[in-house]
Amino acid sequence: MAQTLFDKIWNQHTVAVSDGGSALITIDRVFLHERTGAAALKRMAEMGRAVLDPARVFAVMDHIVDTRIGRGDDTLMPGGSGFITETRAACREAGIRLFDVNDRDQGIVHIISGEQGIVLPGLTLVAPDSHTCTQGAFGALAWGIGSSEAEHAMVTGTLRLERPKTMRVRFEGELSFGVTAKDMILTLIAQHGAGGGAGHVVEFAGEAVKALDMEARMTLCNMATEFSAMTGIIAPDAKTFEYLSGRPLAPADFDDPAWAELVSDAGASFDREITIDASQIAPMVSWGTSPEQAIAVDGKVPGGPAQAHVYMGLPAGQTLEGTAVDAAFIGSCTNSRISDLRRAASILHGQHIAPSIKKALVVPGSLAVKRQAETEGLDKVFEAAGFEWRMSGCSLCFYAGGEGFPEGSRTISSTNRNFEGRQGPGIRTHIASPETVAASAIAGAIADPRAYAKEEA
């Protein structure tokens, strides 16, 4: 019987199925962060339970740490240093590999997992973070869980799950100049709603997906959770194996014949299928307070929930392009990899942000990305253009009471969420690609990146 990629991974990891239909699934990797990791490990210790296999559990300092150069355990977030020190102590006690505040391999969890070769094709991987779905780009079944589920996975190596439905989203055709994976996923969510993927594992496929490099595939899968999907996944191929080859924790070679089978069989049945013409996608920008409230950069704001219009200060019918912005942010687990920084820097080279921009920041997704960018001189390009160059972390995307933007700022941002207060009290966030952020920072208003981008030779 023809199987989907999801079917194959699910079946390989199923230990048992209950009379009610739920399954007990083996978990290959667990990734913790300091916001919830210490609490989970502490509760386990109090109950006398140990990590079943510490070699399969990893932790990182990324959510609470500041991104300021020279940072340490002290944070702008009140009480933040306690999360850091407690996680460090708990990981040491449990024998878990920790990517500490200034470890040379520190970074945002969903970025360093691939960098280190922790995520691999065909694995199951969980973390107490909804954007764990990013790692489905490697052909893994990766999803976000709660803290108590993380405890269960660490103690037993399993989790009980209801089998999700399957959906295939095909992006057929070729992307136009200046259009990115960020625009692809925003188009899907805008067309089919923020709840369109609820209860499904979404496999991304089609010509346009195959043409994406690994970092763009991670961007695509990253926002599957904004589509309400359990996760997103892409079949691994030569690009996947080339990216992982030589990574510190990856296998020495990629000759595992099972990996070649990690594709959906011809004739495999999905519960739902969507096809999108990639050639018709334009650079996208959100206008409201949900990722589904996004339109082409040169479009007009449609009618929508009154609260979204009030919060964002944008009436229906207003042209989005040309709307003044106060701040610009390039970072987050969606768009802070080296390819993102290269593309944004190419637009900013020889340019400067508008005088009206109060704050412009670049936060590399990992310290490895930061070093690579500095080797290539990208940091100098950003600084010459008026951007601040920062350390790796989540704090400027996920507001936890520490770092942020001037209250009430209208921010053009490469993040994944534009909810009310997502980047701080009263912050009005417009999510877009790094290229659109760079172009808008130069213009001082939401701008079409195609007017600034340079065609590759």
Short mmCIF file of N, CA and C in Angstrom, two decimals, residues 64-85 88 101-102 402-403:
data_model
loop_
_atom_site.label_atom_id
_atom_site.label_comp_id
_atom_site.label_asym_id
_atom_site.label_seq_id
_atom_site.Cartn_x
_atom_site.Cartn_y
_atom_site.Cartn_z
N ILE A 64 15.55 33.51 26.94
CA ILE A 64 15.61 34.56 27.96
C ILE A 64 16.86 35.41 27.83
N VAL A 65 17.91 34.86 27.24
CA VAL A 65 19.18 35.60 27.14
C VAL A 65 19.02 36.88 26.35
N ASP A 66 19.77 37.91 26.73
CA ASP A 66 19.79 39.15 25.96
C ASP A 66 20.61 38.96 24.69
N THR A 67 20.39 39.83 23.73
CA THR A 67 21.17 39.76 22.49
C THR A 67 22.27 40.82 22.46
N ARG A 68 22.43 41.54 23.54
CA ARG A 68 23.45 42.59 23.59
C ARG A 68 24.86 42.00 23.52
N ILE A 69 25.75 42.67 22.81
CA ILE A 69 27.15 42.24 22.77
C ILE A 69 27.72 42.31 24.18
N GLY A 70 28.44 41.26 24.58
CA GLY A 70 29.02 41.22 25.92
C GLY A 70 28.08 40.69 26.98
N ARG A 71 26.97 40.10 26.56
CA ARG A 71 25.97 39.61 27.50
C ARG A 71 26.55 38.52 28.40
N GLY A 72 25.84 38.26 29.47
CA GLY A 72 26.19 37.17 30.38
C GLY A 72 24.92 36.60 30.99
N ASP A 73 25.00 36.17 32.24
CA ASP A 73 23.83 35.61 32.90
C ASP A 73 22.80 36.68 33.28
N ASP A 74 23.26 37.92 33.48
CA ASP A 74 22.34 38.99 33.81
C ASP A 74 21.51 39.34 32.57
N THR A 75 20.23 39.58 32.77
CA THR A 75 19.34 39.88 31.66
C THR A 75 18.50 41.10 31.95
N LEU A 76 17.97 41.71 30.89
CA LEU A 76 17.05 42.82 31.05
C LEU A 76 15.70 42.33 31.55
N MET A 77 15.40 41.07 31.29
CA MET A 77 14.14 40.50 31.78
C MET A 77 14.23 40.30 33.29
N PRO A 78 13.30 40.88 34.05
CA PRO A 78 13.33 40.68 35.51
C PRO A 78 13.30 39.20 35.86
N GLY A 79 14.26 38.78 36.66
CA GLY A 79 14.34 37.38 37.08
C GLY A 79 14.89 36.45 36.03
N GLY A 80 15.29 36.99 34.89
CA GLY A 80 15.76 36.14 33.80
C GLY A 80 17.00 35.34 34.12
N SER A 81 17.89 35.92 34.92
CA SER A 81 19.14 35.21 35.23
C SER A 81 18.87 33.90 35.96
N GLY A 82 17.75 33.84 36.72
CA GLY A 82 17.41 32.61 37.42
C GLY A 82 17.11 31.47 36.47
N PHE A 83 16.42 31.76 35.35
CA PHE A 83 16.16 30.73 34.35
C PHE A 83 17.49 30.15 33.84
N ILE A 84 18.44 31.04 33.63
CA ILE A 84 19.72 30.63 33.05
C ILE A 84 20.52 29.77 34.02
N THR A 85 20.70 30.26 35.24
CA THR A 85 21.53 29.53 36.19
C THR A 85 20.89 28.20 36.61
N ARG A 88 21.31 25.69 33.76
CA ARG A 88 22.71 25.22 33.71
C ARG A 88 22.95 24.14 34.76
N VAL A 101 25.17 30.17 27.35
CA VAL A 101 24.99 31.55 26.89
C VAL A 101 26.04 31.96 25.86
N ASN A 102 27.29 31.71 26.17
CA ASN A 102 28.36 32.13 25.27
C ASN A 102 29.17 30.96 24.71
N GLY A 402 11.90 41.92 28.66
CA GLY A 402 13.27 42.44 28.66
C GLY A 402 13.52 43.36 27.47
N GLU A 403 14.26 42.85 26.49
CA GLU A 403 14.58 43.67 25.33
C GLU A 403 13.33 43.95 24.50
#
